[in-house]
């Protein structure tokens, strides 16, 4: 809807009304069309102001309408009619002017904004392009290079930057609508000839071809197979080379290729999925809207290795005062140097300032006596962690929340070491902890709703996407990853190479394939866990070398570690590097010989493995574990798993996340392929389709947003 009224005698004021962000739904567009017509037809009205209710100009087209039959007046002619009006139209921008919202403002003759507003054309992040004239008007207004940057990245800019770029005419600290109305009065009757952006030409550039070639190269490099950024470059090129009307045709044509694409569906699903994970709940009844978080002003970190340092930085960046504890003097000294420089680099990147004395360092756990929350980040060793939790339980205030940054250990067991198990939760950060967006908040059997709510809220304050998950080995992310890694090892045994497997995964859209990723994170990490679990026994020979607990097992990773090949840190792993710590992975003949010898030793006849098999084996088994996790209630919904994989494991966002990908591929096909692979590898039980996956197929493979109903029905029968 849009409200229309006349103010200050001669100004028609149009207010968009569609809470919470005044998205341009069919009824809002109809309201705008009707109001503009009224204003232009009213002789008493000399100028027009368009604003949005509740301090938000407009969050853009209504994304929820995209998957449906479109109705109501289309955006392009609506904006065209505003620009063609013979009375000045002023956009009064507060809050956000994004996507179609900014495109609407670009159709106005003047743009006035509050200093706190954010502007941008984020359509590319939804798999689209700004197809309401954005790709044609913005380059004409601010020049091709700046428009390319905004349109291909979708980044939001502040009002100050928008003013500098020339998007805005004026920025105010006062009531924006009042300022815009006054301004509209002041320009009444003035010529609008120089105010219609569609009549502008793009500022000439000396070498347009090389500018666009470079832009295309950059975009293709960063897009990892996403098609929208490429289409954005093509559309801006049309603005630079064609008259406006033809440019608009090109914009429409390019949008048509994107609009119904699987990538657009995936990205729009993911937009809502990110918001859905904020509405968390746990089986014990704790919920985002009813569980009260506790205030956390002062926090502590125990253990200042790589993770602890990152967490310390992230806490300080969130404005908390932090006590950083490390009992090893050398490690403490190193951390005292490293943390301030990490903070400094972060401040430069983010344009922020950090209070230098917000962090105090200590060599003893006693220093955490008065903190509100502790995050333990010591070495991944249960005995050590037990000791830390026992100590914390004595030293801390009785109501201090005790969190563990374990990546797989039992949170309930750690809680049992304390006097207040209800105040214990897992906070599983991803390295580097001050950079990576994902945080798994792991609730235990006894974690109180307030404890979960506090950890979730703290994560948000730290700029993380916090996902609540239940307690199990590896939680959601690493539990699924284990199956993916196992399949990758099995593929090597059967004839694949690390290069082949990695290429398939990288072409799928992962920034790194599984083997390059293992080399980066260190092969010794998994080896240590497998040794602790009694799995990494390379003394076994014959058939028993490749079987553990009755299931297929590959000792390849263990053997590599025994050769001292820990990945990048030792200069050798699945690949070779020019030196320890080197970054550029090169194919390693030693490794290929090693694989040949290994296969010969175990009587394995290598066969040709294609990329499709790599993707199906590695991804479908990971997805299958995801269904198992949903079945067990470890994750509340598919959106949680998808957010974990996109934000924590490099799953390409334009493929929506593993669970969305399964929906796209078709659940029946996933079941069929898993069954086939299970038949071929009967000693790999995880290739058997999970009960939930089968039930969804039996229920006619409902779309992903209906899966929760099937999960709920099952749980209510238990
Ligand atoms: C052939 C057809 C041609 C059509 C041409 C189309 C050209 C134009 C395309 C577009 O405009 S696409 C949309 C572009 N806009 C965006 O991408 C902005 C998306 N929104 C945001 O970034 C943020 O919501 C915000 C506006 C910055 C506000 O952030 P805040 O943190 O305050 O609130 P949120 O929790 O994010 O959102 C609240 C609520 O509103 C829903 N929502 C937000 N934007 C939209 C939207 N554009 N359409 C529909 N719904 C929207 C959001 O999902 C939240 O609801 P819940 O999911 O929590 O229920």
XYZ file of C-alpha atoms and ligand atoms in Angstrom:
777
model
C 0.000 0.000 0.000
C 0.965 3.640 -0.291
C -0.626 6.534 1.542
C -1.147 9.808 -0.261
C -1.723 13.279 1.251
C -1.042 16.885 0.428
C 1.309 18.690 2.837
C 2.616 22.266 3.121
C -0.058 23.417 0.679
C 1.460 22.175 -2.565
C 3.513 19.021 -1.939
C 2.039 15.594 -2.654
C 3.510 13.232 -0.060
C 3.495 9.521 -0.974
C 4.341 7.146 1.881
C 5.132 3.498 1.109
C 3.449 1.246 3.670
C 4.504 -2.388 3.796
C 6.177 -3.280 7.079
C 8.842 -4.095 7.991
C 10.900 -2.824 5.026
C 8.263 -1.374 2.639
C 9.102 -3.927 -0.029
C 7.583 -3.130 -3.406
C 4.788 -5.720 -3.383
C 1.992 -5.610 -5.986
C -0.185 -3.495 -3.671
C 2.637 -1.049 -2.925
C 3.338 -0.658 -6.641
C -0.374 -0.115 -7.265
C -0.431 2.431 -4.426
C 2.511 4.318 -5.948
C 1.003 4.330 -9.450
C -2.353 5.614 -8.106
C -0.743 8.234 -5.843
C 1.565 9.577 -8.561
C -1.409 9.860 -10.906
C -3.365 11.750 -8.234
C -0.479 14.102 -7.484
C 0.188 14.865 -11.120
C -3.498 15.417 -11.783
C -3.995 17.773 -8.811
C -3.410 21.357 -9.856
C -2.731 22.402 -6.264
C 0.201 19.994 -6.118
C 3.412 21.519 -7.505
C 5.924 18.912 -6.384
C 6.003 15.389 -4.937
C 7.940 13.640 -2.150
C 8.170 9.848 -1.900
C 9.124 8.334 1.476
C 8.614 5.117 3.433
C 6.836 4.612 6.745
C 8.600 3.741 10.018
C 11.944 5.228 9.023
C 12.625 2.872 6.117
C 12.472 4.111 2.533
C 12.305 0.745 0.748
C 14.016 -2.668 0.927
C 13.422 -3.308 -2.778
C 11.183 -5.613 -4.740
C 9.227 -8.082 -2.630
C 11.449 -11.160 -2.837
C 8.586 -13.410 -1.725
C 6.727 -12.534 -4.941
C 9.502 -13.785 -7.195
C 8.607 -17.456 -7.079
C 4.951 -16.696 -7.716
C 2.762 -15.477 -10.553
C 3.553 -11.748 -10.791
C 0.572 -9.382 -10.589
C 0.088 -5.637 -10.203
C 1.804 -2.853 -12.136
C 5.363 -3.652 -13.226
C 8.243 -1.651 -11.782
C 9.926 -0.431 -14.944
C 7.037 1.625 -16.407
C 6.113 2.809 -12.898
C 9.602 4.287 -12.414
C 9.636 5.581 -15.979
C 6.374 7.503 -15.360
C 7.836 9.068 -12.213
C 10.921 10.218 -14.090
C 8.785 11.562 -16.963
C 6.563 13.579 -14.555
C 6.400 17.307 -15.181
C 6.491 18.127 -11.476
C 9.654 17.585 -9.416
C 9.675 14.304 -7.520
C 11.994 14.029 -4.510
C 12.954 10.734 -2.796
C 13.235 11.132 0.999
C 15.498 8.236 2.014
C 15.657 6.937 5.580
C 16.843 3.514 6.784
C 17.439 1.619 3.551
C 17.071 2.245 -0.158
C 18.035 -1.095 -1.628
C 17.473 -2.828 -4.937
C 14.176 -1.722 -6.448
C 14.024 0.859 -3.639
C 17.136 2.618 -4.914
C 15.980 2.150 -8.486
C 12.759 3.938 -7.554
C 14.842 6.752 -6.037
C 16.963 6.918 -9.207
C 13.760 7.517 -11.147
C 13.033 10.540 -8.934
C 14.476 13.915 -9.894
C 16.186 14.510 -6.544
C 17.422 12.257 -3.723
C 17.709 13.461 -0.139
C 18.869 11.057 2.532
C 19.325 10.794 6.257
C 22.981 10.402 7.223
C 22.322 6.968 8.767
C 20.698 5.485 5.657
C 22.231 2.650 3.629
C 21.907 2.430 -0.129
C 22.747 -0.275 -2.648
C 21.770 -2.562 -5.479
C 22.131 -6.019 -3.831
C 20.171 -7.921 -6.510
C 23.317 -9.817 -7.516
C 23.291 -11.480 -4.090
C 19.849 -12.829 -4.952
C 20.989 -14.195 -8.311
C 19.458 -11.247 -10.204
C 20.444 -7.872 -11.588
C 18.915 -4.454 -10.925
C 16.364 -4.824 -13.688
C 14.194 -1.830 -12.847
C 16.562 0.435 -14.744
C 19.328 0.250 -12.129
C 21.950 -1.075 -14.516
C 21.154 1.747 -16.961
C 20.622 4.722 -14.653
C 23.397 4.199 -12.106
C 26.316 4.229 -14.619
C 24.796 7.290 -16.255
C 24.678 9.014 -12.871
C 27.970 8.014 -11.217
C 30.110 6.668 -14.056
C 30.805 3.151 -15.242
C 33.624 2.065 -12.847
C 31.761 3.042 -9.663
C 28.484 1.569 -10.928
C 30.218 -1.674 -11.897
C 31.602 -1.954 -8.411
C 28.248 -1.394 -6.692
C 26.215 -3.568 -9.054
C 28.579 -6.558 -9.250
C 29.247 -6.712 -5.509
C 25.812 -5.652 -4.272
C 27.512 -3.854 -1.400
C 25.581 -1.356 0.714
C 27.060 2.153 0.946
C 26.582 4.773 3.620
C 24.809 8.038 2.831
C 28.178 9.798 3.039
C 29.680 7.541 0.354
C 26.527 7.799 -1.765
C 26.787 11.595 -1.612
C 30.428 11.459 -2.616
C 29.630 9.111 -5.511
C 26.911 11.472 -6.711
C 23.941 9.209 -5.990
C 22.507 11.687 -3.486
C 21.864 15.394 -3.786
C 21.801 16.128 -0.081
C 22.346 14.366 3.258
C 20.714 15.513 6.461
C 20.874 14.741 10.170
C 17.365 16.127 10.658
C 13.897 14.816 9.848
C 14.421 13.674 6.258
C 10.806 13.980 5.157
C 10.565 17.576 6.499
C 13.829 18.480 4.736
C 12.628 16.844 1.511
C 9.278 18.654 1.633
C 11.043 22.005 2.114
C 13.387 21.140 -0.719
C 10.462 20.122 -2.960
C 8.862 23.510 -2.303
C 12.125 25.251 -3.214
C 12.444 23.549 -6.628
C 8.820 23.995 -7.636
C 8.559 25.212 -11.207
C 12.241 24.660 -12.034
C 13.128 22.897 -15.268
C 13.538 19.124 -14.949
C 15.521 18.744 -18.157
C 18.809 18.054 -16.422
C 17.249 15.847 -13.757
C 16.117 12.791 -15.731
C 18.961 10.304 -15.462
C 17.797 8.262 -18.447
C 18.618 11.235 -20.656
C 22.247 11.367 -19.445
C 25.150 9.760 -21.283
C 27.759 7.784 -19.393
C 30.935 9.791 -18.820
C 33.288 8.822 -21.660
C 36.179 6.488 -20.850
C 39.344 6.088 -22.848
C 39.543 2.295 -23.048
C 36.137 0.815 -22.512
C 37.035 -2.619 -23.898
C 39.895 -3.259 -21.521
C 37.867 -1.879 -18.591
C 35.099 -4.408 -19.248
C 37.533 -7.234 -19.987
C 39.211 -6.623 -16.649
C 35.876 -6.349 -14.864
C 34.720 -9.610 -16.409
C 37.923 -11.406 -15.433
C 37.650 -10.164 -11.857
C 34.009 -11.093 -11.569
C 34.450 -14.551 -13.093
C 37.358 -15.199 -10.737
C 35.339 -14.319 -7.667
C 31.996 -15.764 -8.764
C 32.928 -19.485 -8.515
C 30.361 -20.282 -11.174
C 27.681 -17.772 -10.145
C 26.054 -16.323 -13.256
C 24.467 -13.117 -11.946
C 27.714 -11.122 -11.528
C 28.601 -11.882 -15.145
C 25.175 -10.715 -16.338
C 25.615 -7.549 -14.253
C 28.821 -6.690 -16.135
C 27.071 -7.325 -19.442
C 24.180 -5.056 -18.466
C 26.462 -2.202 -17.401
C 28.353 -2.591 -20.651
C 25.050 -2.026 -22.445
C 24.635 1.234 -20.502
C 28.103 2.336 -21.593
C 27.650 1.468 -25.248
C 23.969 1.707 -26.143
C 21.286 4.384 -26.027
C 19.075 4.167 -22.925
C 16.081 2.434 -24.570
C 18.267 -0.289 -26.081
C 20.153 -0.620 -22.818
C 16.838 -1.233 -21.053
C 16.011 -3.966 -23.582
C 19.363 -5.622 -22.841
C 18.758 -5.330 -19.100
C 15.396 -7.062 -19.536
C 16.870 -9.792 -21.712
C 19.653 -10.534 -19.228
C 17.210 -10.517 -16.318
C 15.046 -13.039 -18.149
C 17.958 -15.504 -18.159
C 18.494 -15.047 -14.436
C 14.972 -14.723 -13.110
C 13.956 -18.400 -13.265
C 17.462 -19.822 -12.846
C 18.277 -22.411 -10.210
C 20.928 -20.038 -8.845
C 18.363 -17.274 -8.265
C 16.122 -19.771 -6.465
C 19.042 -20.939 -4.355
C 20.181 -17.445 -3.401
C 16.670 -16.262 -2.587
C 16.082 -19.385 -0.500
C 19.341 -18.643 1.300
C 18.299 -15.027 1.989
C 15.332 -16.305 4.008
C 17.290 -19.266 5.436
C 19.769 -16.874 7.071
C 16.899 -15.139 8.804
C 15.222 -18.444 9.753
C 18.277 -19.612 11.731
C 17.826 -16.585 13.996
C 14.435 -18.002 15.031
C 16.061 -20.936 16.806
C 14.449 -23.431 19.128
C 15.619 -26.495 21.027
C 13.797 -29.752 21.794
C 13.617 -28.698 25.469
C 11.405 -25.761 24.482
C 13.963 -22.930 24.601
C 13.161 -20.434 21.876
C 14.572 -17.256 20.356
C 11.475 -15.232 21.298
C 10.849 -16.500 24.824
C 14.326 -17.201 26.230
C 15.946 -14.191 27.851
C 19.667 -13.708 27.174
C 21.826 -12.490 30.051
C 23.869 -9.303 29.643
C 27.547 -10.024 28.900
C 29.905 -7.109 29.461
C 33.076 -8.864 30.469
C 34.211 -12.159 28.973
C 37.268 -14.373 29.276
C 39.103 -16.644 26.875
C 41.142 -19.561 28.205
C 43.944 -20.693 25.923
C 45.606 -18.320 23.468
C 46.495 -20.594 20.580
C 45.224 -19.722 17.104
C 41.555 -20.141 18.037
C 41.807 -18.383 21.386
C 43.512 -15.372 19.831
C 40.843 -15.102 17.124
C 38.057 -15.363 19.717
C 39.729 -12.706 21.884
C 39.871 -10.359 18.905
C 36.243 -11.045 17.951
C 35.075 -10.360 21.530
C 37.039 -7.104 21.732
C 35.719 -6.041 18.332
C 32.207 -6.609 19.684
C 32.956 -4.039 22.391
C 33.420 -6.420 25.332
C 36.097 -6.167 27.885
C 38.152 -9.377 27.710
C 40.396 -11.296 30.088
C 42.740 -13.436 27.981
C 44.329 -16.319 29.889
C 47.256 -18.488 28.810
C 49.170 -20.571 31.301
C 52.231 -21.119 29.054
C 54.487 -18.079 29.366
C 55.912 -18.301 25.829
C 52.476 -18.673 24.215
C 51.185 -15.783 26.345
C 54.032 -13.549 25.230
C 53.394 -14.380 21.583
C 49.663 -13.755 21.985
C 50.335 -10.365 23.590
C 52.074 -9.365 20.368
C 49.756 -11.084 17.913
C 46.365 -9.991 19.290
C 46.966 -6.203 19.130
C 48.224 -6.445 15.572
C 45.212 -8.580 14.567
C 43.006 -5.904 16.155
C 44.852 -3.149 14.338
C 44.493 -4.893 10.967
C 40.784 -5.459 11.664
C 40.283 -1.808 12.587
C 41.972 -0.665 9.374
C 39.806 -3.048 7.318
C 36.570 -2.107 9.060
C 37.347 1.584 9.568
C 36.700 1.225 13.321
C 38.622 1.999 16.483
C 39.304 -0.390 19.341
C 39.964 0.555 22.933
C 43.543 -0.734 23.393
C 42.977 -1.517 27.069
C 39.802 -3.577 26.499
C 41.946 -6.728 26.808
C 43.865 -7.766 29.904
C 46.209 -10.741 29.856
C 46.862 -13.234 32.598
C 48.803 -16.406 33.236
C 46.300 -17.749 35.757
C 42.688 -18.845 35.599
C 42.042 -16.919 38.844
C 41.852 -13.756 36.738
C 38.404 -14.741 35.418
C 36.688 -14.534 38.820
C 34.418 -11.616 37.913
C 33.573 -12.260 34.243
C 30.053 -12.917 32.919
C 31.092 -15.545 30.379
C 34.139 -17.708 29.678
C 35.091 -19.324 26.384
C 37.513 -22.205 26.845
C 39.773 -22.639 23.790
C 42.505 -24.951 25.035
C 43.972 -27.866 23.088
C 41.357 -30.386 21.831
C 41.938 -32.921 24.582
C 39.123 -34.102 26.850
C 41.282 -34.627 29.955
C 42.672 -31.101 29.659
C 39.264 -29.581 29.044
C 37.788 -31.498 32.005
C 40.438 -29.946 34.234
C 39.764 -26.444 32.929
C 36.015 -26.778 33.511
C 36.539 -28.104 37.028
C 38.762 -25.099 37.786
C 36.369 -22.611 36.187
C 33.492 -23.987 38.200
C 35.395 -23.125 41.370
C 36.885 -19.787 40.305
C 33.965 -18.122 38.501
C 30.872 -16.406 39.887
C 28.073 -18.955 40.306
C 26.102 -17.443 37.423
C 28.980 -17.233 34.915
C 28.232 -18.921 31.613
C 30.908 -21.492 30.745
C 31.415 -22.151 27.040
C 33.682 -24.571 25.247
C 35.118 -24.014 21.798
C 35.466 -27.731 21.184
C 34.923 -28.824 17.592
C 33.620 -32.268 18.431
C 33.921 -33.257 22.096
C 30.964 -34.020 24.361
C 29.482 -30.829 25.793
C 27.329 -32.786 28.270
C 30.403 -34.476 29.672
C 32.141 -31.128 30.172
C 28.984 -29.757 31.809
C 29.050 -32.669 34.225
C 32.436 -31.419 35.504
C 30.849 -28.206 36.795
C 28.595 -27.153 39.629
C 26.113 -25.549 37.246
C 25.755 -27.750 34.158
C 22.789 -25.647 33.056
C 25.242 -22.802 32.408
C 27.436 -24.785 30.015
C 27.135 -24.562 26.218
C 29.424 -25.115 23.261
C 30.514 -22.164 21.149
C 32.177 -23.763 18.140
C 34.066 -21.072 16.226
C 35.685 -21.636 12.833
C 39.247 -20.598 12.063
C 40.182 -17.805 11.802
C 37.666 -17.058 14.541
C 37.694 -13.275 14.109
C 36.984 -13.603 10.389
C 34.756 -16.618 9.792
C 31.049 -15.848 10.020
C 29.863 -19.158 11.423
C 29.291 -20.026 15.056
C 27.705 -23.329 16.091
C 26.066 -22.852 19.485
C 25.844 -26.332 20.959
C 23.214 -26.878 23.631
C 23.653 -29.827 25.964
C 20.973 -31.928 27.640
C 20.963 -29.598 30.644
C 21.780 -26.215 29.053
C 19.238 -23.638 30.262
C 17.237 -21.532 27.771
C 19.023 -18.417 29.126
C 22.442 -19.978 28.493
C 21.573 -20.844 24.881
C 19.975 -17.417 24.304
C 23.037 -15.663 25.752
C 25.488 -17.550 23.529
C 23.290 -16.967 20.467
C 23.038 -13.268 21.204
C 26.736 -12.914 21.914
C 27.474 -14.584 18.572
C 25.246 -12.060 16.836
C 26.970 -9.207 18.627
C 30.285 -10.596 17.364
C 28.916 -10.373 13.814
C 28.516 -14.133 13.508
C 25.713 -16.185 12.036
C 24.890 -18.238 15.131
C 23.252 -21.594 14.525
C 21.874 -23.585 17.471
C 22.637 -27.312 17.250
C 22.379 -30.292 19.575
C 25.246 -32.140 21.171
C 26.666 -35.086 19.235
C 30.086 -36.125 17.954
C 31.205 -33.353 15.553
C 27.915 -31.474 16.037
C 26.295 -30.739 12.649
C 29.133 -29.394 10.479
C 32.032 -31.703 11.316
C 29.804 -34.749 11.614
C 28.733 -34.271 7.994
C 32.274 -33.404 6.934
C 33.570 -36.722 8.252
C 31.466 -38.644 5.739
C 32.628 -36.365 2.917
C 36.288 -36.865 3.820
C 35.879 -40.640 4.070
C 34.431 -40.808 0.575
C 37.284 -38.690 -0.775
C 39.810 -41.161 0.712
C 37.867 -44.134 -0.705
C 37.901 -42.501 -4.145
C 41.713 -42.310 -3.980
C 41.857 -46.011 -3.105
C 39.650 -46.784 -6.102
C 41.772 -44.882 -8.629
C 41.134 -41.139 -8.271
C 43.848 -38.573 -7.582
C 43.674 -35.594 -5.203
C 43.778 -33.363 -8.300
C 40.733 -35.041 -9.871
C 38.673 -34.925 -6.689
C 39.612 -31.311 -5.961
C 38.897 -30.182 -9.521
C 35.383 -31.650 -9.383
C 34.647 -29.925 -6.074
C 36.168 -26.607 -7.142
C 34.205 -26.634 -10.387
C 31.123 -27.256 -8.269
C 31.942 -23.983 -6.516
C 33.949 -24.798 -3.367
C 36.852 -22.381 -2.951
C 39.094 -25.389 -2.322
C 38.733 -29.069 -2.894
C 38.848 -31.460 0.033
C 42.542 -32.307 -0.302
C 43.772 -28.752 -0.737
C 41.589 -27.837 2.241
C 43.089 -30.683 4.354
C 46.586 -29.476 3.457
C 45.645 -25.980 4.596
C 44.081 -26.993 7.903
C 46.716 -29.655 8.673
C 46.434 -33.421 8.264
C 47.649 -33.963 11.814
C 44.412 -32.514 13.260
C 42.267 -35.403 12.009
C 45.044 -37.902 12.707
C 45.121 -36.908 16.370
C 41.349 -37.415 16.629
C 41.512 -40.773 14.855
C 44.339 -41.870 17.157
C 42.332 -40.845 20.221
C 39.415 -42.861 18.840
C 41.684 -45.893 18.385
C 41.241 -45.861 14.599
C 44.644 -44.818 13.318
C 46.416 -48.148 13.590
C 48.760 -48.608 10.634
C 50.272 -51.812 12.007
C 47.255 -53.745 10.737
C 47.843 -55.677 7.532
C 45.826 -57.434 4.854
C 42.071 -56.874 4.758
C 41.935 -55.728 8.391
C 44.053 -52.673 7.495
C 41.042 -51.215 5.667
C 38.278 -52.193 8.076
C 37.343 -50.734 11.452
C 34.407 -51.919 13.535
C 33.103 -53.908 10.593
C 33.036 -50.871 8.254
C 35.301 -49.770 5.420
C 38.137 -47.538 6.594
C 40.926 -45.857 4.673
C 44.245 -45.473 6.493
C 45.614 -43.191 3.731
C 45.523 -40.046 5.888
C 47.225 -41.863 8.784
C 49.960 -43.192 6.492
C 50.653 -39.742 5.112
C 51.003 -38.354 8.635
C 53.407 -41.154 9.515
C 55.550 -39.883 6.638
C 55.549 -36.475 8.320
C 53.287 -35.028 5.619
C 50.989 -32.710 7.582
C 50.094 -30.397 4.666
C 51.184 -26.808 4.053
C 52.904 -26.485 7.441
C 55.436 -29.211 6.544
C 55.561 -28.342 2.834
C 54.160 -31.798 1.935
C 50.716 -33.321 2.212
C 48.338 -34.390 -0.548
C 50.333 -31.939 -2.646
C 53.831 -30.508 -2.460
C 54.710 -26.890 -1.628
C 57.912 -24.980 -2.332
C 58.651 -24.745 1.412
C 57.003 -25.415 4.782
C 54.227 -22.833 5.072
C 54.094 -22.475 1.264
C 50.665 -21.798 -0.198
C 50.792 -22.942 -3.810
C 49.813 -26.593 -4.162
C 51.690 -28.534 -6.813
C 51.017 -32.054 -7.975
C 53.438 -34.450 -6.250
C 54.834 -37.517 -8.109
C 55.772 -39.028 -4.734
C 52.115 -39.041 -3.751
C 51.031 -40.675 -6.989
C 53.659 -43.427 -6.543
C 52.577 -43.842 -2.958
C 48.954 -44.289 -4.095
C 49.991 -46.810 -6.790
C 51.979 -48.829 -4.277
C 49.195 -48.668 -1.722
C 46.630 -49.936 -4.230
C 48.962 -52.720 -5.372
C 49.636 -53.739 -1.753
C 45.911 -54.057 -1.093
C 45.016 -55.646 -4.424
C 42.957 -52.628 -5.464
C 42.585 -52.296 -9.228
C 42.360 -48.604 -10.111
C 39.421 -47.641 -12.316
C 38.412 -44.518 -14.175
C 36.416 -42.205 -11.931
C 34.559 -39.263 -13.421
C 33.638 -35.913 -11.875
C 30.000 -36.895 -11.511
C 30.902 -39.852 -9.320
C 33.183 -37.631 -7.216
C 30.360 -35.146 -6.633
C 27.737 -37.773 -5.951
C 29.883 -39.845 -3.608
C 31.261 -36.883 -1.637
C 28.192 -34.638 -1.584
C 25.331 -37.122 -1.360
C 26.888 -38.914 1.607
C 27.326 -35.533 3.357
C 23.705 -34.675 2.539
C 22.569 -38.070 3.790
C 24.242 -37.358 7.137
C 22.434 -33.992 7.100
C 19.102 -35.820 6.870
C 20.166 -38.046 9.754
C 20.998 -34.934 11.784
C 17.549 -33.513 11.024
C 15.933 -36.819 11.930
C 17.704 -36.820 15.304
C 16.758 -33.180 15.953
C 20.428 -32.116 16.181
C 19.543 -29.330 13.736
C 16.029 -27.905 13.838
C 15.625 -27.417 10.092
C 17.392 -27.660 6.736
C 18.108 -23.908 6.837
C 20.385 -24.439 9.861
C 22.471 -27.016 8.019
C 22.626 -24.887 4.890
C 23.757 -21.813 6.854
C 26.447 -23.922 8.567
C 27.773 -25.177 5.246
C 27.706 -21.854 3.403
C 29.219 -19.821 6.247
C 31.580 -22.431 7.695
C 32.611 -24.856 4.961
C 32.682 -22.866 1.714
C 29.590 -24.454 0.170
C 28.818 -22.170 -2.804
C 25.993 -19.863 -1.812
C 24.520 -19.922 -5.303
C 23.801 -23.591 -4.713
C 21.839 -22.771 -1.562
C 23.525 -25.219 0.856
C 23.589 -29.036 0.883
C 19.968 -29.556 1.875
C 18.678 -27.098 -0.716
C 20.935 -28.756 -3.273
C 19.318 -32.119 -2.478
C 15.922 -30.522 -3.052
C 17.122 -29.107 -6.392
C 18.640 -32.393 -7.552
C 15.482 -34.223 -6.490
C 15.209 -36.364 -3.369
C 14.303 -39.426 -5.367
C 17.485 -39.134 -7.372
C 19.553 -38.703 -4.205
C 18.013 -41.897 -2.794
C 18.525 -43.775 -6.041
C 22.216 -42.808 -6.281
C 22.902 -43.527 -2.614
C 21.297 -46.945 -2.944
C 23.409 -47.674 -6.001
C 26.610 -46.680 -4.273
C 25.633 -48.620 -1.186
C 25.119 -51.722 -3.290
C 28.623 -51.246 -4.725
C 30.094 -50.542 -1.261
C 27.990 -52.537 1.230
C 30.609 -52.044 3.962
C 29.921 -48.264 4.003
C 26.711 -48.020 6.039
C 26.452 -44.253 5.683
C 25.634 -44.681 2.001
C 22.284 -46.160 3.006
C 19.632 -43.447 2.593
C 18.525 -42.099 5.962
C 15.040 -42.819 7.260
C 13.972 -39.178 6.925
C 15.164 -38.979 3.338
C 13.166 -42.095 2.486
C 10.114 -40.770 4.326
C 10.271 -37.476 2.439
C 10.350 -39.388 -0.838
C 7.458 -41.561 0.355
C 5.590 -38.309 1.116
C 5.977 -37.198 -2.510
C 9.263 -35.250 -2.042
C 7.742 -32.028 -0.664
C 9.682 -28.788 -1.278
C 12.286 -27.874 1.322
C 10.090 -25.384 3.196
C 7.680 -28.230 4.001
C 10.278 -30.675 5.358
C 9.827 -29.463 8.906
C 6.220 -30.754 8.823
C 7.409 -34.239 7.918
C 10.084 -34.100 10.656
C 7.557 -32.796 13.197
C 4.977 -35.472 12.359
C 7.583 -38.125 12.943
C 8.746 -36.636 16.234
C 5.194 -36.251 17.523
C 4.609 -39.970 16.906
C 7.541 -40.919 19.104
C 10.644 -9.562 -14.102
C 10.541 -8.850 -12.789
C 11.399 -7.634 -12.793
C 11.574 -7.203 -11.412
C 12.683 -6.199 -11.307
C 13.268 -6.358 -9.999
C 14.397 -5.415 -9.737
C 14.552 -5.280 -8.296
C 14.889 -6.328 -7.560
C 14.988 -6.189 -6.091
O 14.764 -5.175 -5.518
S 15.405 -7.597 -5.276
C 15.444 -7.062 -3.591
C 16.642 -6.249 -3.315
N 16.697 -5.915 -1.896
C 17.418 -6.550 -1.048
O 18.141 -7.462 -1.354
C 17.316 -6.101 0.376
C 16.947 -7.257 1.247
N 16.751 -6.859 2.618
C 17.757 -6.546 3.447
O 18.909 -6.496 3.103
C 17.403 -6.287 4.864
O 16.177 -6.914 5.104
C 17.269 -4.780 5.225
C 16.326 -4.071 4.280
C 18.650 -4.146 5.190
C 16.695 -4.689 6.662
O 17.518 -5.441 7.525
P 17.010 -5.793 8.997
O 18.126 -6.537 9.653
O 16.471 -4.604 9.638
O 15.769 -6.763 8.818
P 15.699 -8.229 8.245
O 15.618 -9.190 9.372
O 16.722 -8.474 7.220
O 14.296 -8.204 7.471
C 13.087 -8.050 8.177
C 12.056 -8.884 7.489
O 11.803 -8.332 6.201
C 11.983 -9.326 5.203
N 12.512 -8.675 4.000
C 13.541 -7.845 3.924
N 13.699 -7.399 2.669
C 12.721 -7.970 1.942
C 12.341 -7.888 0.573
N 12.999 -7.131 -0.310
N 11.300 -8.617 0.174
C 10.606 -9.381 1.045
N 10.912 -9.488 2.365
C 11.951 -8.792 2.795
C 12.991 -10.283 5.821
O 12.909 -11.533 5.219
C 12.545 -10.310 7.258
O 11.417 -11.152 7.378
P 11.564 -12.616 7.953
O 12.325 -13.407 6.955
O 12.307 -12.491 9.246
O 10.162 -13.093 8.092
